[in-house]
Amino acid sequence: MNATRGKLDNAELLIEEALVGGEWLRGDAAPIIVDDPYSLDVIGEVPSLSQSQVQWAVDAAAEALPGWAARTATERGRILNRWHDLIAANREDLARIITRENGKTIREARAEIDNGAGYIKYYADHADTALGEIIPSPLPGKRFSVDYEPVGVCAAITPWNFPFAMLARKLGPALAAGCSVVAKPADLTPFSALAIARLALEAGVPKGVLSIVTGNAQQVGEVLTGSPVVRKLSFTGSTGVGAMLAAACAPTVKRMSLELGGNAPLLVFDDADLDIAMETVMIAKFRNAGQTCIAANRIYVQRGILGRFLAALKAKVEALRPGDGFEDDTDIGPLIDERAVAKVDRHLQDALQRGGELLAGGGTANSRLAQPALVAGVARDALLTREETFGPLAGIIAFDTLEEGLALANDTPFGLCAYVCAQDAATIAHASRGLQTGMVGVNNAAISLPSTPFGGIKMSGMGREGSLHGLMEYLNLKYVAQGGL
């Protein structure tokens, strides 16, 4: 790792090998090179595993499953608690790894470590809360019950935008439930996953219960989706890839959790508290440089507050400082790659060509550092209303009535998250009920917590992560009807 940027106190946490069946190994094919999105320096490389090596990870998970599932939930929780403590002890190094491979600011990286560690802690403490059920019998001499059992071997495929938290959100409930896991991190950001896997082994997670495989996504995916041994797949990423994975899992009828595309609307009503609305918008739109699945992709503002809103947001956007994530005064780090920068620029140019007015920002400072931008008067059919921008571009669209705002917000095949800024209780209630999404943030954009259910509807996926609902995603229900009592 670069001697002056992001130097680790524990150099052993930067791992250039995959974890398969408790063993660290390299692949036979050309490795995957990982670079720093800001400096463009090479950070390191990880193996491109063969399909036989990925199959080895699946076989190891199957072999380790019975022993792990047989442990008491309390014992599994104790191991997860040790894992959490190790993550907390290595917080700064883990945050530095995230900033190096992802580009986000070190402040955001630390917050991601805290959030991800929170999922491990939550499920460590709730591993023994799935108690089963006793069903009152209407028949004499009969007893009816429901037992909860681990799903089995699970596969997890995670994205690059939150390389630590997205994996922790899957591993926490899976391991607490007694499942074993083969995880595939994004090629762009594999080092976070490998680092926390090392800490998992140190905490006492048995060999084979957790493997981290790196390599060609299609080849790895073919093994994980095609294997009858793998009984569940959890994926966070694009809707297109999620649909392909669902089709590939269909022949073996796997359980699935899919957290897919967002295109989140944000509605600002006339009675909104302007300060609260600014805080909500800045987090919902510009956190992680806009590279979040729940980013406010479409911002609808009621006309009565439009002028004041635009003036306040213009000042906020102009004050944002893009730069090196390791610098204390940086507000926004680089985008993940050149394709991401090109997409933001394409959405910006489209909005301007359709009559939008650039009020602040725009352009790039270097190949991956996009300048935050604010565009007013965006056409209702602009590209940024139909595609996830995944970047620091805020497009503002005016509306008149509550019903019109809801119609605009719901005019999408996606349904992950939506935001409402208002003070009137009736407006908040009507908007929250009327929005066709799995989650709604009201005067609040910090909605992802370990104790709350995260997930969407429609083409934004299925299943939930976080809360006890997330634990149930990794448990099968077994109904037992006992007679002759």
Coordinates of C-alpha atoms in Angstrom, one line a residue:
M1 CA 0.0 0.0 0.0
N2 CA 1.2 3.6 -0.8
A3 CA 3.5 4.7 2.0
T4 CA 1.9 8.1 2.5
R5 CA -1.8 7.5 1.7
G6 CA -3.8 5.1 3.9
K7 CA -0.9 3.3 5.5
L8 CA -2.1 0.5 7.6
D9 CA -1.1 -0.1 11.2
N10 CA -1.6 -3.8 10.7
A11 CA -0.3 -4.5 7.2
E12 CA -1.6 -8.1 7.4
L13 CA -5.1 -6.8 6.8
L14 CA -4.2 -6.0 3.1
I15 CA -4.6 -9.5 1.7
E16 CA -4.0 -10.5 -1.9
E17 CA -5.3 -14.0 -1.6
A18 CA -8.7 -15.6 -1.6
L19 CA -10.1 -17.5 1.4
V20 CA -11.3 -21.0 0.4
G21 CA -12.2 -23.6 3.0
G22 CA -10.1 -21.8 5.7
E23 CA -7.0 -21.6 3.4
W24 CA -5.5 -18.6 1.7
L25 CA -4.7 -19.3 -1.9
R26 CA -3.9 -17.7 -5.3
G27 CA -5.4 -18.5 -8.6
D28 CA -3.9 -19.9 -11.8
A29 CA -5.2 -17.2 -14.2
A30 CA -4.1 -13.6 -14.5
P31 CA -4.9 -11.8 -11.3
I32 CA -7.4 -8.9 -10.9
I33 CA -5.6 -5.5 -10.5
V34 CA -7.2 -3.1 -8.1
D35 CA -6.5 0.6 -8.3
D36 CA -7.1 3.7 -6.2
P37 CA -9.9 5.8 -7.8
Y38 CA -8.3 9.1 -6.7
S39 CA -4.6 8.6 -7.3
L40 CA -5.1 5.9 -9.9
D41 CA -2.2 4.0 -8.3
V42 CA -2.4 0.2 -8.2
I43 CA -3.2 -0.9 -4.6
G44 CA -2.7 -4.6 -5.2
E45 CA -4.1 -7.7 -6.9
V46 CA -6.4 -10.5 -6.0
P47 CA -6.7 -14.0 -7.5
S48 CA -8.9 -14.9 -10.4
L49 CA -10.0 -18.3 -9.1
S50 CA -10.9 -21.1 -11.4
Q51 CA -14.4 -22.7 -11.2
S52 CA -12.9 -25.7 -9.6
Q53 CA -11.5 -23.5 -6.8
V54 CA -14.9 -21.9 -6.4
Q55 CA -16.5 -25.4 -6.2
W56 CA -13.9 -26.2 -3.5
A57 CA -15.3 -23.3 -1.5
V58 CA -18.9 -24.6 -1.9
D59 CA -17.8 -28.1 -0.9
A60 CA -16.0 -26.8 2.1
A61 CA -19.1 -24.8 3.1
A62 CA -21.2 -28.0 2.8
E63 CA -18.7 -29.9 4.9
A64 CA -18.6 -27.2 7.6
L65 CA -22.4 -26.6 7.7
P66 CA -23.5 -29.5 10.0
G67 CA -21.0 -28.6 12.8
W68 CA -21.8 -24.9 12.6
A69 CA -25.5 -25.5 12.6
A70 CA -25.3 -27.9 15.5
R71 CA -23.7 -25.3 17.7
T72 CA -26.1 -23.4 20.0
A73 CA -27.3 -20.0 18.8
T74 CA -25.7 -18.6 21.9
E75 CA -22.3 -20.0 21.0
R76 CA -22.5 -18.7 17.5
G77 CA -23.5 -15.3 18.9
R78 CA -20.5 -15.4 21.2
I79 CA -18.2 -15.9 18.2
L80 CA -19.9 -13.1 16.3
N81 CA -19.4 -10.8 19.3
R82 CA -15.7 -11.5 19.3
W83 CA -15.7 -10.8 15.5
H84 CA -17.4 -7.4 16.2
D85 CA -14.8 -6.5 18.8
L86 CA -12.0 -7.3 16.4
I87 CA -13.6 -5.1 13.7
A88 CA -13.9 -2.3 16.2
A89 CA -10.3 -2.7 17.3
N90 CA -9.2 -2.4 13.6
R91 CA -11.7 0.3 12.6
E92 CA -9.1 2.8 11.4
D93 CA -7.2 0.3 9.2
L94 CA -10.5 -1.1 7.7
A95 CA -11.6 2.5 7.0
R96 CA -8.3 3.2 5.2
I97 CA -8.8 0.1 3.0
I98 CA -12.3 1.3 2.0
T99 CA -11.1 4.8 1.1
R100 CA -8.2 3.4 -0.9
E101 CA -10.2 0.9 -3.0
N102 CA -13.5 2.8 -3.1
G103 CA -12.5 6.5 -3.0
K104 CA -15.1 7.7 -0.4
T105 CA -14.0 10.1 2.3
I106 CA -12.3 8.6 5.3
R107 CA -15.2 10.0 7.4
E108 CA -17.7 8.1 5.4
A109 CA -15.5 5.0 5.5
R110 CA -15.4 5.1 9.3
A111 CA -19.2 5.5 9.3
E112 CA -19.4 2.4 7.0
I113 CA -17.3 0.4 9.4
D114 CA -19.5 1.4 12.3
N115 CA -22.6 0.5 10.4
G116 CA -21.3 -2.8 9.2
A117 CA -20.0 -3.7 12.7
G118 CA -23.4 -2.8 14.0
Y119 CA -25.0 -5.6 11.9
I120 CA -22.5 -8.1 13.2
K121 CA -23.3 -7.0 16.8
Y122 CA -27.0 -7.0 16.2
Y123 CA -27.1 -10.5 15.0
A124 CA -24.6 -11.7 17.6
D125 CA -27.1 -10.5 20.2
H126 CA -30.2 -11.8 18.4
A127 CA -28.9 -15.2 17.3
D128 CA -31.1 -17.0 19.8
T129 CA -34.3 -15.0 19.3
A130 CA -35.8 -17.2 16.5
L131 CA -37.6 -19.4 19.0
G132 CA -40.1 -21.3 16.9
E133 CA -43.8 -21.6 17.6
I134 CA -46.2 -23.8 19.4
I135 CA -49.6 -23.9 17.7
P136 CA -52.6 -24.6 20.0
S137 CA -54.1 -27.9 18.9
P138 CA -57.8 -28.1 18.2
L139 CA -57.6 -31.9 18.4
P140 CA -57.0 -34.0 21.5
G141 CA -53.7 -36.0 21.6
K142 CA -52.1 -33.8 18.9
R143 CA -49.3 -31.3 19.1
F144 CA -48.4 -28.8 16.4
S145 CA -45.1 -26.8 16.3
V146 CA -42.9 -24.9 13.9
D147 CA -39.1 -25.2 14.2
Y148 CA -36.6 -22.8 12.6
E149 CA -33.6 -24.4 10.9
P150 CA -30.7 -22.8 8.9
V151 CA -31.3 -22.7 5.1
G152 CA -27.9 -24.3 4.5
V153 CA -25.0 -23.2 2.3
C154 CA -25.6 -19.6 1.1
A155 CA -23.9 -17.5 -1.5
A156 CA -23.5 -13.7 -1.1
I157 CA -22.6 -11.4 -4.0
T158 CA -21.8 -7.8 -2.9
P159 CA -21.3 -4.4 -4.7
W160 CA -18.4 -2.0 -4.7
N161 CA -20.2 1.1 -3.2
F162 CA -20.3 -0.2 0.4
P163 CA -17.8 -3.1 0.3
F164 CA -17.8 -3.7 4.0
A165 CA -21.3 -2.9 5.2
M166 CA -23.1 -4.8 2.4
L167 CA -21.1 -7.9 3.2
A168 CA -21.6 -7.5 7.0
R169 CA -25.3 -7.1 6.5
K170 CA -25.4 -10.5 4.8
L171 CA -22.9 -12.4 6.9
G172 CA -24.3 -11.3 10.3
P173 CA -27.7 -13.0 9.9
A174 CA -26.4 -15.9 7.9
L175 CA -23.8 -17.0 10.4
A176 CA -26.1 -16.3 13.3
A177 CA -28.7 -18.5 11.8
G178 CA -26.2 -21.4 11.5
C179 CA -25.6 -21.1 7.7
S180 CA -22.3 -21.3 6.0
V181 CA -21.4 -18.7 3.3
V182 CA -19.4 -18.4 0.1
A183 CA -19.1 -14.7 -0.7
K184 CA -18.1 -12.9 -3.9
P185 CA -17.0 -9.3 -3.4
A186 CA -16.9 -6.8 -6.3
D187 CA -13.7 -6.9 -8.4
L188 CA -13.2 -3.2 -7.8
T189 CA -13.3 -3.4 -4.0
P190 CA -12.2 -6.9 -2.8
F191 CA -9.8 -5.9 0.0
S192 CA -12.5 -5.0 2.6
A193 CA -14.1 -8.4 2.3
L194 CA -10.8 -10.2 2.7
A195 CA -9.8 -8.2 5.7
I196 CA -12.9 -8.9 7.6
A197 CA -12.7 -12.5 6.7
R198 CA -9.3 -12.7 8.3
L199 CA -10.8 -11.2 11.5
A200 CA -13.6 -13.7 11.3
L201 CA -11.1 -16.6 11.4
E202 CA -9.3 -14.9 14.3
A203 CA -12.7 -14.6 16.1
G204 CA -13.2 -18.3 15.9
V205 CA -15.4 -18.8 12.8
P206 CA -14.5 -22.4 11.8
K207 CA -12.7 -23.1 8.6
G208 CA -15.1 -23.6 5.7
V209 CA -18.0 -21.7 7.3
L210 CA -16.9 -18.5 5.5
S211 CA -15.1 -18.4 2.1
I212 CA -14.3 -15.2 0.1
V213 CA -13.9 -16.0 -3.6
T214 CA -12.5 -13.6 -6.1
G215 CA -12.5 -13.8 -9.9
N216 CA -14.5 -13.5 -13.1
A217 CA -18.0 -12.6 -12.0
Q218 CA -19.7 -14.8 -14.7
Q219 CA -17.6 -17.9 -13.9
V220 CA -18.0 -17.6 -10.2
G221 CA -21.7 -16.9 -10.6
E222 CA -22.2 -20.0 -12.7
V223 CA -20.8 -22.2 -9.9
L224 CA -22.8 -20.5 -7.2
T225 CA -26.1 -20.4 -9.0
G226 CA -25.8 -23.8 -10.6
S227 CA -24.8 -25.8 -7.5
P228 CA -27.7 -27.7 -5.9
V229 CA -25.7 -27.6 -2.7
V230 CA -26.1 -23.8 -2.5
R231 CA -29.6 -23.3 -1.1
K232 CA -29.8 -19.5 -1.0
L233 CA -28.3 -16.5 -2.9
S234 CA -28.2 -13.0 -1.6
F235 CA -27.3 -10.3 -4.1
T236 CA -27.0 -6.5 -4.0
G237 CA -26.6 -4.8 -7.3
S238 CA -28.3 -3.8 -10.5
T239 CA -31.7 -5.1 -11.5
G240 CA -30.4 -6.5 -14.8
V241 CA -27.8 -8.7 -13.1
G242 CA -30.3 -9.6 -10.3
A243 CA -32.8 -10.8 -13.0
M244 CA -30.1 -13.0 -14.6
L245 CA -29.1 -14.5 -11.3
A246 CA -32.7 -15.2 -10.5
A247 CA -33.1 -17.0 -13.8
A248 CA -29.9 -19.0 -13.1
C249 CA -31.1 -20.0 -9.7
A250 CA -34.5 -21.1 -10.9
P251 CA -33.5 -24.7 -11.9
T252 CA -32.4 -25.5 -8.4
V253 CA -35.2 -23.4 -6.8
K254 CA -33.0 -21.4 -4.4
R255 CA -34.1 -19.0 -1.8
M256 CA -33.2 -15.5 -2.9
S257 CA -32.7 -12.0 -1.4
L258 CA -32.3 -9.3 -4.0
E259 CA -31.6 -5.7 -3.3
L260 CA -31.6 -4.1 -6.7
G261 CA -31.9 -0.7 -8.5
G262 CA -33.4 2.3 -6.7
N263 CA -34.2 5.5 -8.7
A264 CA -35.4 7.0 -5.4
P265 CA -37.7 10.0 -5.5
L266 CA -37.5 12.8 -2.9
L267 CA -40.6 15.0 -2.4
V268 CA -40.2 18.4 -0.8
F269 CA -43.6 20.0 0.1
D270 CA -44.4 23.6 0.6
D271 CA -44.6 23.3 4.4
A272 CA -41.2 21.6 4.7
D273 CA -38.7 23.0 7.3
L274 CA -36.0 24.3 4.9
D275 CA -33.1 23.5 7.2
I276 CA -34.3 19.9 7.7
A277 CA -34.9 19.6 3.9
M278 CA -31.4 20.7 3.1
E279 CA -29.9 18.2 5.5
T280 CA -32.1 15.4 4.1
V281 CA -31.2 16.3 0.5
M282 CA -27.5 16.6 1.1
I283 CA -27.3 13.2 2.7
A284 CA -29.8 11.5 0.3
K285 CA -28.1 12.9 -2.8
F286 CA -24.5 13.4 -2.1
R287 CA -23.4 10.8 0.4
N288 CA -20.7 8.6 -1.1
A289 CA -20.6 11.0 -4.0
G290 CA -24.2 9.9 -4.9
Q291 CA -23.1 6.3 -5.4
T292 CA -25.8 4.7 -3.2
C293 CA -28.7 2.5 -4.1
I294 CA -31.0 4.7 -2.1
A295 CA -29.6 8.0 -3.4
A296 CA -32.3 10.6 -4.2
N297 CA -32.2 10.3 -8.0
R298 CA -35.3 12.5 -8.7
I299 CA -35.9 15.5 -6.5
Y300 CA -39.5 16.9 -6.8
V301 CA -40.1 20.3 -5.1
Q302 CA -43.5 21.9 -4.7
R303 CA -43.7 25.3 -6.3
G304 CA -44.5 27.3 -3.2
I305 CA -41.0 26.6 -1.7
L306 CA -39.1 26.2 -5.0
G307 CA -37.3 29.5 -5.0
R308 CA -36.1 29.3 -1.4
F309 CA -35.2 25.7 -1.9
L310 CA -33.1 26.3 -5.0
A311 CA -31.2 29.2 -3.4
A312 CA -30.4 27.2 -0.3
L313 CA -29.3 24.1 -2.2
K314 CA -27.2 26.1 -4.7
A315 CA -25.2 27.5 -1.7
K316 CA -24.8 24.0 -0.3
V317 CA -23.7 22.4 -3.6
E318 CA -21.2 25.2 -4.3
A319 CA -19.6 24.7 -0.9
L320 CA -18.9 21.0 -1.5
R321 CA -15.3 20.2 -2.0
P322 CA -14.4 17.2 -4.1
G323 CA -10.9 15.7 -3.7
D324 CA -8.8 13.1 -2.0
G325 CA -10.8 11.0 0.5
F326 CA -7.9 11.1 3.0
E327 CA -7.9 14.9 3.2
D328 CA -9.9 16.3 6.1
D329 CA -11.6 19.1 4.1
T330 CA -12.8 16.8 1.3
D331 CA -16.6 16.4 1.1
I332 CA -16.8 14.1 -1.9
G333 CA -14.3 11.6 -3.2
P334 CA -13.9 10.3 -6.7
L335 CA -16.4 8.1 -8.6
I336 CA -15.4 4.5 -8.9
D337 CA -14.3 4.5 -12.5
E338 CA -14.4 6.4 -15.8
R339 CA -17.7 4.8 -16.9
A340 CA -19.3 6.3 -13.8
V341 CA -18.0 9.8 -14.6
A342 CA -19.2 9.4 -18.2
K343 CA -22.7 8.5 -17.0
V344 CA -23.0 11.5 -14.7
D345 CA -21.9 13.8 -17.6
R346 CA -24.4 12.1 -20.0
H347 CA -27.2 12.7 -17.5
L348 CA -26.1 16.3 -17.0
Q349 CA -25.9 17.1 -20.7
D350 CA -29.2 15.5 -21.4
A351 CA -30.9 17.6 -18.6
L352 CA -29.4 20.8 -20.1
Q353 CA -30.4 19.9 -23.6
R354 CA -33.9 19.4 -22.5
G355 CA -34.1 22.9 -21.0
G356 CA -32.6 22.5 -17.6
E357 CA -30.6 25.3 -16.0
L358 CA -27.2 24.7 -14.5
L359 CA -27.1 26.5 -11.1
A360 CA -24.0 25.1 -9.7
G361 CA -21.0 22.8 -10.5
G362 CA -20.6 20.4 -13.4
G363 CA -17.6 18.9 -15.1
T364 CA -14.7 16.9 -13.7
A365 CA -11.5 17.9 -11.8
N366 CA -9.6 14.8 -13.0
S367 CA -10.5 11.5 -14.7
R368 CA -12.8 10.3 -11.8
L369 CA -13.5 13.3 -9.7
A370 CA -16.9 14.7 -10.7
Q371 CA -17.8 18.2 -9.6
P372 CA -21.2 18.2 -7.7
A373 CA -23.9 19.8 -9.9
L374 CA -27.3 21.3 -9.4
V375 CA -29.8 21.6 -12.4
A376 CA -33.2 23.3 -12.1
G377 CA -36.1 22.9 -14.4
V378 CA -35.3 19.3 -15.4
A379 CA -37.7 17.8 -17.9
R380 CA -39.9 15.1 -16.4
D381 CA -38.7 12.5 -19.0
A382 CA -35.0 13.4 -18.7
L383 CA -32.5 10.5 -18.5
L384 CA -31.9 11.1 -14.8
T385 CA -35.6 10.4 -14.1
R386 CA -35.4 7.0 -15.8
E387 CA -31.9 5.8 -15.0
E388 CA -29.9 5.7 -11.7
T389 CA -27.3 8.5 -12.0
F390 CA -25.1 7.1 -9.3
G391 CA -23.2 10.4 -9.0
P392 CA -23.3 13.9 -7.5
L393 CA -25.9 15.4 -9.8
A394 CA -29.0 16.9 -8.3
G395 CA -31.9 17.5 -10.8
I396 CA -34.9 19.5 -9.6
I397 CA -38.4 19.1 -11.0
A398 CA -41.3 21.3 -9.8
F399 CA -44.8 20.0 -9.0
D400 CA -48.0 21.6 -7.7
T401 CA -50.2 19.2 -5.8
L402 CA -49.6 16.2 -3.4
E403 CA -51.3 13.8 -5.8
E404 CA -49.2 15.1 -8.7
G405 CA -46.1 14.6 -6.7
L406 CA -47.0 11.1 -5.8
A407 CA -47.8 10.3 -9.4
L408 CA -44.4 11.5 -10.5
A409 CA -42.6 9.7 -7.7
N410 CA -44.4 6.4 -8.5
D411 CA -43.8 6.7 -12.3
T412 CA -41.0 4.1 -12.3
P413 CA -40.7 0.3 -12.3
F414 CA -38.5 0.5 -9.2
G415 CA -39.6 0.7 -5.6
L416 CA -36.6 0.6 -3.2
C417 CA -36.8 3.9 -1.2
A418 CA -38.4 7.3 -1.2
Y419 CA -38.1 10.5 0.9
V420 CA -40.6 13.0 2.1
C421 CA -39.8 16.5 3.5
A422 CA -42.9 18.0 5.1
Q423 CA -44.3 19.1 8.5
D424 CA -48.0 18.6 8.2
A425 CA -49.0 15.2 9.7
A426 CA -51.7 14.6 7.1
T427 CA -49.3 15.3 4.2
I428 CA -46.7 13.0 5.7
A429 CA -49.2 10.2 6.3
H430 CA -50.8 10.5 2.8
A431 CA -47.4 10.6 1.1
S432 CA -45.9 7.7 3.1
R433 CA -48.9 5.5 2.4
G434 CA -49.1 6.5 -1.3
L435 CA -45.4 5.9 -2.2
Q436 CA -44.8 2.6 -3.8
T437 CA -41.6 1.7 -2.2
G438 CA -40.3 -0.7 0.5
M439 CA -38.9 2.2 2.6
V440 CA -39.7 5.8 3.2
G441 CA -37.5 8.4 4.9
V442 CA -39.5 11.3 6.4
N443 CA -37.4 14.3 7.1
N444 CA -34.6 11.8 7.4
A445 CA -32.1 10.2 4.9
A446 CA -30.1 8.1 7.4
I447 CA -32.5 5.1 7.2
S448 CA -30.2 2.1 7.2
L449 CA -29.8 0.6 10.7
P450 CA -29.2 -2.9 11.9
S451 CA -32.5 -3.1 13.7
T452 CA -34.6 -2.0 10.7
P453 CA -35.7 -3.9 7.6
F454 CA -34.0 -2.7 4.4
G455 CA -35.4 -3.7 1.0
G456 CA -37.7 -2.9 -1.8
I457 CA -40.6 -3.9 -4.0
K458 CA -41.3 -4.1 -7.7
M459 CA -38.1 -4.3 -9.7
S460 CA -36.1 -3.2 -6.7
G461 CA -36.0 -6.7 -5.4
M462 CA -37.3 -9.0 -2.8
G463 CA -36.5 -9.9 0.8
R464 CA -35.2 -7.8 3.6
E465 CA -31.8 -7.2 5.3
G466 CA -31.5 -6.0 8.8
S467 CA -33.8 -6.5 11.8
L468 CA -35.3 -9.9 12.7
H469 CA -36.9 -10.0 9.2
G470 CA -33.3 -10.3 7.9
L471 CA -32.5 -13.2 10.2
M472 CA -35.6 -15.0 9.0
E473 CA -34.3 -14.8 5.4
Y474 CA -31.7 -17.4 6.5
L475 CA -34.1 -19.8 8.3
N476 CA -36.4 -22.5 7.0
L477 CA -39.7 -23.2 8.7
K478 CA -40.4 -26.8 9.6
Y479 CA -44.0 -27.7 10.7
V480 CA -44.2 -30.7 12.9
A481 CA -47.6 -32.4 13.5
Q482 CA -47.3 -34.9 16.4
G483 CA -49.9 -37.4 17.3
G484 CA -50.4 -40.2 19.8
L485 CA -49.7 -38.1 22.8

